[in-house]
Short mmCIF file of C-alpha atoms in Angstrom, two decimals:
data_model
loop_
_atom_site.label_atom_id
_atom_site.label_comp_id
_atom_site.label_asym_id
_atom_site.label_seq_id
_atom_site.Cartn_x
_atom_site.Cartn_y
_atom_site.Cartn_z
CA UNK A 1 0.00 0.00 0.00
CA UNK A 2 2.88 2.38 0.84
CA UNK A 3 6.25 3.18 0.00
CA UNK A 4 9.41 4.47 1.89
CA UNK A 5 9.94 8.13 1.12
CA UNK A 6 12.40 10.95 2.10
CA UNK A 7 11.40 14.22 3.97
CA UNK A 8 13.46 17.39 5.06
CA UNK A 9 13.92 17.74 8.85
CA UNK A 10 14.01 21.44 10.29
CA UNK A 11 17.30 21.13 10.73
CA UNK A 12 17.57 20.45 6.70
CA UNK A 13 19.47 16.76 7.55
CA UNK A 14 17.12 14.02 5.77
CA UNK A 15 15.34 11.06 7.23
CA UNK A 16 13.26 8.30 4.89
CA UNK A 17 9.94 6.66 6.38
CA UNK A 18 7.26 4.99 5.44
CA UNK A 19 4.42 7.00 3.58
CA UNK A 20 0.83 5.05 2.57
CA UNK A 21 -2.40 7.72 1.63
CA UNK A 22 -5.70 7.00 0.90
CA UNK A 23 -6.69 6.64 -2.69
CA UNK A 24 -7.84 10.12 -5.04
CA UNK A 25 -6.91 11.68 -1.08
CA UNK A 26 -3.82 13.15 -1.17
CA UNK A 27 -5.02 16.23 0.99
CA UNK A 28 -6.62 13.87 3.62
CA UNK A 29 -5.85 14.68 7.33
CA UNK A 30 -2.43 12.82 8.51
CA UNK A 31 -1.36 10.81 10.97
CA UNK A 32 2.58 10.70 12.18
CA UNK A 33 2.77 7.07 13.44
CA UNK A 34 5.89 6.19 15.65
CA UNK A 35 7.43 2.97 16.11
CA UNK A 36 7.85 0.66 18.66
CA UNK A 37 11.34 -0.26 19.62
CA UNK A 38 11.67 -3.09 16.96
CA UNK A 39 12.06 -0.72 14.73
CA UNK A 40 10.30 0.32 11.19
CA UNK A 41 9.01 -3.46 10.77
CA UNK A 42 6.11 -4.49 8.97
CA UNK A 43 3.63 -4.82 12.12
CA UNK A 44 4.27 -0.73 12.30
CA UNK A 45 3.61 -0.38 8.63
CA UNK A 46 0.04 -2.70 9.06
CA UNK A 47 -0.97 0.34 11.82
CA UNK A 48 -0.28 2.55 9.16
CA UNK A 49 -1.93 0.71 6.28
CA UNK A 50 -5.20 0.53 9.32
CA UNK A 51 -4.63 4.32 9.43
CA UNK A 52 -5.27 4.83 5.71
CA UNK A 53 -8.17 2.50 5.63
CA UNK A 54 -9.83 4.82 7.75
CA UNK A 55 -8.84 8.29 5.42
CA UNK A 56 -5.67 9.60 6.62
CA UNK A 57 -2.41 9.77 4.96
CA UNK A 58 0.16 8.33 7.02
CA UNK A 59 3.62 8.55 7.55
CA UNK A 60 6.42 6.49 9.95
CA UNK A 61 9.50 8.28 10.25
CA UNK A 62 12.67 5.50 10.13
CA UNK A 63 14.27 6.28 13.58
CA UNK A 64 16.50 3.77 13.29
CA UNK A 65 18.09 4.26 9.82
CA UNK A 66 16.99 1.17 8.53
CA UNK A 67 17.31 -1.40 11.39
CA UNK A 68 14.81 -3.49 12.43
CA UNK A 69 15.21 -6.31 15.00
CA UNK A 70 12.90 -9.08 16.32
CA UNK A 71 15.41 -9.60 19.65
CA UNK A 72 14.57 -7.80 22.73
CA UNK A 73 18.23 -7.27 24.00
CA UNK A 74 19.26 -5.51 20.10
CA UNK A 75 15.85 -3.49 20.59
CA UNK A 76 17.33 -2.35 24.04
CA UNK A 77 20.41 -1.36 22.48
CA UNK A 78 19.09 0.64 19.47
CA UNK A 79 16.41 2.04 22.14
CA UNK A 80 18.82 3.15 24.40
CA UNK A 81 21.05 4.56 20.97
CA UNK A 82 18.50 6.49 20.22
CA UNK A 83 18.42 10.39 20.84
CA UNK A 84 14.90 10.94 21.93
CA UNK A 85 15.22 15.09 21.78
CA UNK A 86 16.60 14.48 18.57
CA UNK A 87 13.76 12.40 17.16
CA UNK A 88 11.78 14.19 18.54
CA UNK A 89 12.12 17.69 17.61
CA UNK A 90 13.75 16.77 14.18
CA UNK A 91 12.52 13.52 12.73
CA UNK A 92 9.06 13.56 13.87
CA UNK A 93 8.51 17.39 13.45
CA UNK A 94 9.76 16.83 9.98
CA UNK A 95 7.55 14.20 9.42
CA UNK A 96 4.75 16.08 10.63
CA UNK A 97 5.68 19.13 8.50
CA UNK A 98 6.04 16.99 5.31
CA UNK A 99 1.99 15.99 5.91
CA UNK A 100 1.08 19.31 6.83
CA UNK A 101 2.01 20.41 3.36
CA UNK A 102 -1.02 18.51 1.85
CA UNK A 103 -3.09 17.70 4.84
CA UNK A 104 -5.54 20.41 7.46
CA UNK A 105 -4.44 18.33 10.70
CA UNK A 106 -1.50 16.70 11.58
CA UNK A 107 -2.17 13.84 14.78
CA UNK A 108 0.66 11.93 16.51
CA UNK A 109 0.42 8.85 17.16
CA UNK A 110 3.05 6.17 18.81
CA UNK A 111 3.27 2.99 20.81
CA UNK A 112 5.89 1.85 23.55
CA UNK A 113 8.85 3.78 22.54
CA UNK A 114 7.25 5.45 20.41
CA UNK A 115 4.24 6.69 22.94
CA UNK A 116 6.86 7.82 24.86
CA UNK A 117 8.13 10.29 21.66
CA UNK A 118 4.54 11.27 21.14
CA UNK A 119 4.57 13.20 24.51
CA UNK A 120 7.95 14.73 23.48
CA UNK A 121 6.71 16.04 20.56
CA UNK A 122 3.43 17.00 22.22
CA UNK A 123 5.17 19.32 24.16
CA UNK A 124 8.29 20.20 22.09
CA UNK A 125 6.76 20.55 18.32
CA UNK A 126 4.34 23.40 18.09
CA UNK A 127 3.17 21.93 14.35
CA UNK A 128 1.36 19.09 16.29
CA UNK A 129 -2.85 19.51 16.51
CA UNK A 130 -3.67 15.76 17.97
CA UNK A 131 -1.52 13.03 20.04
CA UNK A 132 -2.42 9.81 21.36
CA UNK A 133 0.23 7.27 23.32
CA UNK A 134 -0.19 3.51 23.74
CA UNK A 135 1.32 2.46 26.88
CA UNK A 136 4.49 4.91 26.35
CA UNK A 137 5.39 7.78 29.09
CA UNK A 138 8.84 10.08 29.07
CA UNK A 139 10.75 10.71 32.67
CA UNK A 140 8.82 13.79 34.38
CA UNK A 141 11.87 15.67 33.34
CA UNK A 142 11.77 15.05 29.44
CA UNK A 143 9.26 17.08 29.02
CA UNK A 144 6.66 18.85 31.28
CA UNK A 145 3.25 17.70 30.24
CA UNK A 146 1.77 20.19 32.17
CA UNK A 147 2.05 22.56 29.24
CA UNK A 148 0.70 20.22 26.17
CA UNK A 149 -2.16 22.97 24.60
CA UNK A 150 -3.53 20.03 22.09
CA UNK A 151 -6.17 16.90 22.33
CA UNK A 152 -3.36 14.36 24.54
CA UNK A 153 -5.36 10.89 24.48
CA UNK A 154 -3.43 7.89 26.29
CA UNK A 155 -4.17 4.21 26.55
CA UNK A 156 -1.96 2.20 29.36
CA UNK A 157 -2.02 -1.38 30.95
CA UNK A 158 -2.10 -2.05 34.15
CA UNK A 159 0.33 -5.07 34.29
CA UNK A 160 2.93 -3.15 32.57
CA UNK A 161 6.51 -3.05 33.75
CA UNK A 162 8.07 -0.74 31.17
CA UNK A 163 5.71 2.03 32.31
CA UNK A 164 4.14 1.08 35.61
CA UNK A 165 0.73 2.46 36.63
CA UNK A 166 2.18 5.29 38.89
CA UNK A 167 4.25 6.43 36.61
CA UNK A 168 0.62 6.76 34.38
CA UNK A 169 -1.04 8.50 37.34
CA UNK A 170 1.91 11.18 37.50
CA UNK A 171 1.26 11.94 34.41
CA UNK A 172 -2.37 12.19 34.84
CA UNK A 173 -2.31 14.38 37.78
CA UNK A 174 0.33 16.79 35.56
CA UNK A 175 -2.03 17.01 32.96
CA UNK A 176 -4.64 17.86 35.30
CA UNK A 177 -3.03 20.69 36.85
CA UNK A 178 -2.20 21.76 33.24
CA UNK A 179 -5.61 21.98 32.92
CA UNK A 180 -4.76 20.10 29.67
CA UNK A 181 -7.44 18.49 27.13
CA UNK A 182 -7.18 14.72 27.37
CA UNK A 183 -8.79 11.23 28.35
CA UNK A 184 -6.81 8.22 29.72
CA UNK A 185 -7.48 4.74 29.50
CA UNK A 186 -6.07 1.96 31.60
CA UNK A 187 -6.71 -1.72 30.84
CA UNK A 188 -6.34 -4.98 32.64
CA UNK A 189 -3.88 -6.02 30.12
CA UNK A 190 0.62 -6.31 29.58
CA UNK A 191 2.59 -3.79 27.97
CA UNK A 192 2.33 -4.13 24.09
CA UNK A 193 -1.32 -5.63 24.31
CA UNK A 194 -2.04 -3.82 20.72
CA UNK A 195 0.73 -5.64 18.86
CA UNK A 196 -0.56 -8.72 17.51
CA UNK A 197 3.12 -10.24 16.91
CA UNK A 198 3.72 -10.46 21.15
CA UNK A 199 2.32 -12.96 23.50
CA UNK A 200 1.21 -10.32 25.85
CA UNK A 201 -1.49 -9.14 23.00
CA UNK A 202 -5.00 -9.15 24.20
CA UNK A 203 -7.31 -8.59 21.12
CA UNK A 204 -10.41 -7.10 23.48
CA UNK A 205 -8.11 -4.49 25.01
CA UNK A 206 -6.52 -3.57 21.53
CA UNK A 207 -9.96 -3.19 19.72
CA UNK A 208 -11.38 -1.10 22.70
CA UNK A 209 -8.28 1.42 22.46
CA UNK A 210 -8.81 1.42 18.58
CA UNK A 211 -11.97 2.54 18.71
CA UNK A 212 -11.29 5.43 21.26
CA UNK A 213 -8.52 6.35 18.90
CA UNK A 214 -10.39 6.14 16.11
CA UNK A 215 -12.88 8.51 17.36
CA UNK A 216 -10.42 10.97 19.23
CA UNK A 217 -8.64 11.31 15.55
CA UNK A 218 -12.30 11.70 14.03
CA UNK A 219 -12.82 14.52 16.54
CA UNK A 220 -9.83 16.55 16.50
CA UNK A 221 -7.95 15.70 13.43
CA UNK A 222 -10.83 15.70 11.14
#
């Protein structure tokens, strides 16, 4: 459905990712999706493809240059290679840029690692108008969430030991005093429930949190 593109960053460096639109839409709203710390693999490119069944044009920045892993201990590593500010504030604000071109509304949206990023670039790049995180949360001092000023829309599990459930309910209360705009889900469900490829995947909880993405983009990206 897609192909792997290039786009200009801000800081006029390159970086390629993976760009599917809807058909005869090429000014449909977009959607930035962000990986998971596997990398650009084809389960990330299937969210996408899901996107653009549902109208959006859609486009996954490569934050890993072109490596993609299926062991947890290489995902670590690339992870923990990975400059977050950096990917943040260049790759995904380019990526968001390069859709803005052609599309009204630009949403973020990310899972694990890539949740994580989405709150970055909620609060570090101003071209954002939507962003919703799947079980992803930054340290309190990445980013002060207190001052996101779009939609925020989060989905978390409650037996999750990447991003525990107090870490969640810091960030609610921040957002609260923020006085931001957002909902937060929490499901009886493991880290990663929405990726069909892991054995913690529970298909109830990942259909629920579709739908109240679905209908959070529909709302505020639309």
């Amino acid at each position: 459905m897609g192909e792997i593109i290039t786009f200009q960053r801000p800081d006029r460096q390159t970086c390629s990712g993976y760009y599917a639109e809807p058909a005869d839409q090429s000014n449909a709203p977009g959607v930035v999706v962000i990986q998971e710390w596997w990398g650009l693999n084809d389960q990330i490119k299937g969210v996408a493809n899901q996107l653009v069944e549902q109208g959006y044009r859609v486009l996954v920045p490569d934050l890993y240059r072109g490596k993609v892993t299926l062991e947890e201990a290489e995902a670590a590593h690339l992870m923990n290679e990975l400059d977050f500010g950096d990917a943040a504030t260049q790759d995904i604000r380019g990526a968001i840029q390069y859709l803005q071109q052609n599309s009204p509304k630009v949403a973020v949206l990310g899972f694990c690692m890539g949740g994580a990023l989405t709150v970055l670039a909620a609060v570090h790049v101003p071209e954002a108008d939507v962003a919703i995180s799947w079980y992803g949360v930054p340290p309190a001092e990445a980013a002060d969430t207190r001052t996101i000023s779009i939609p925020f829309q989060g989905h978390f599990a409650q037996q999750d030991s990447f991003f525990p459930p107090e870490q969640v309910d810091d960030l609610e209360a921040r957002l609260k005093e923020g006085n931001v705009n957002h909902e937060l889900y929490r499901y009886q469900a493991q880290h990663a429930f929405g990726n069909e490829n892991n054995d913690s995947y529970d298909p109830e909880a990942t259909k629920l949190a579709w739908e109240r993405s679905l209908n959070f983009l529909s709302q505020h990206a639309k």
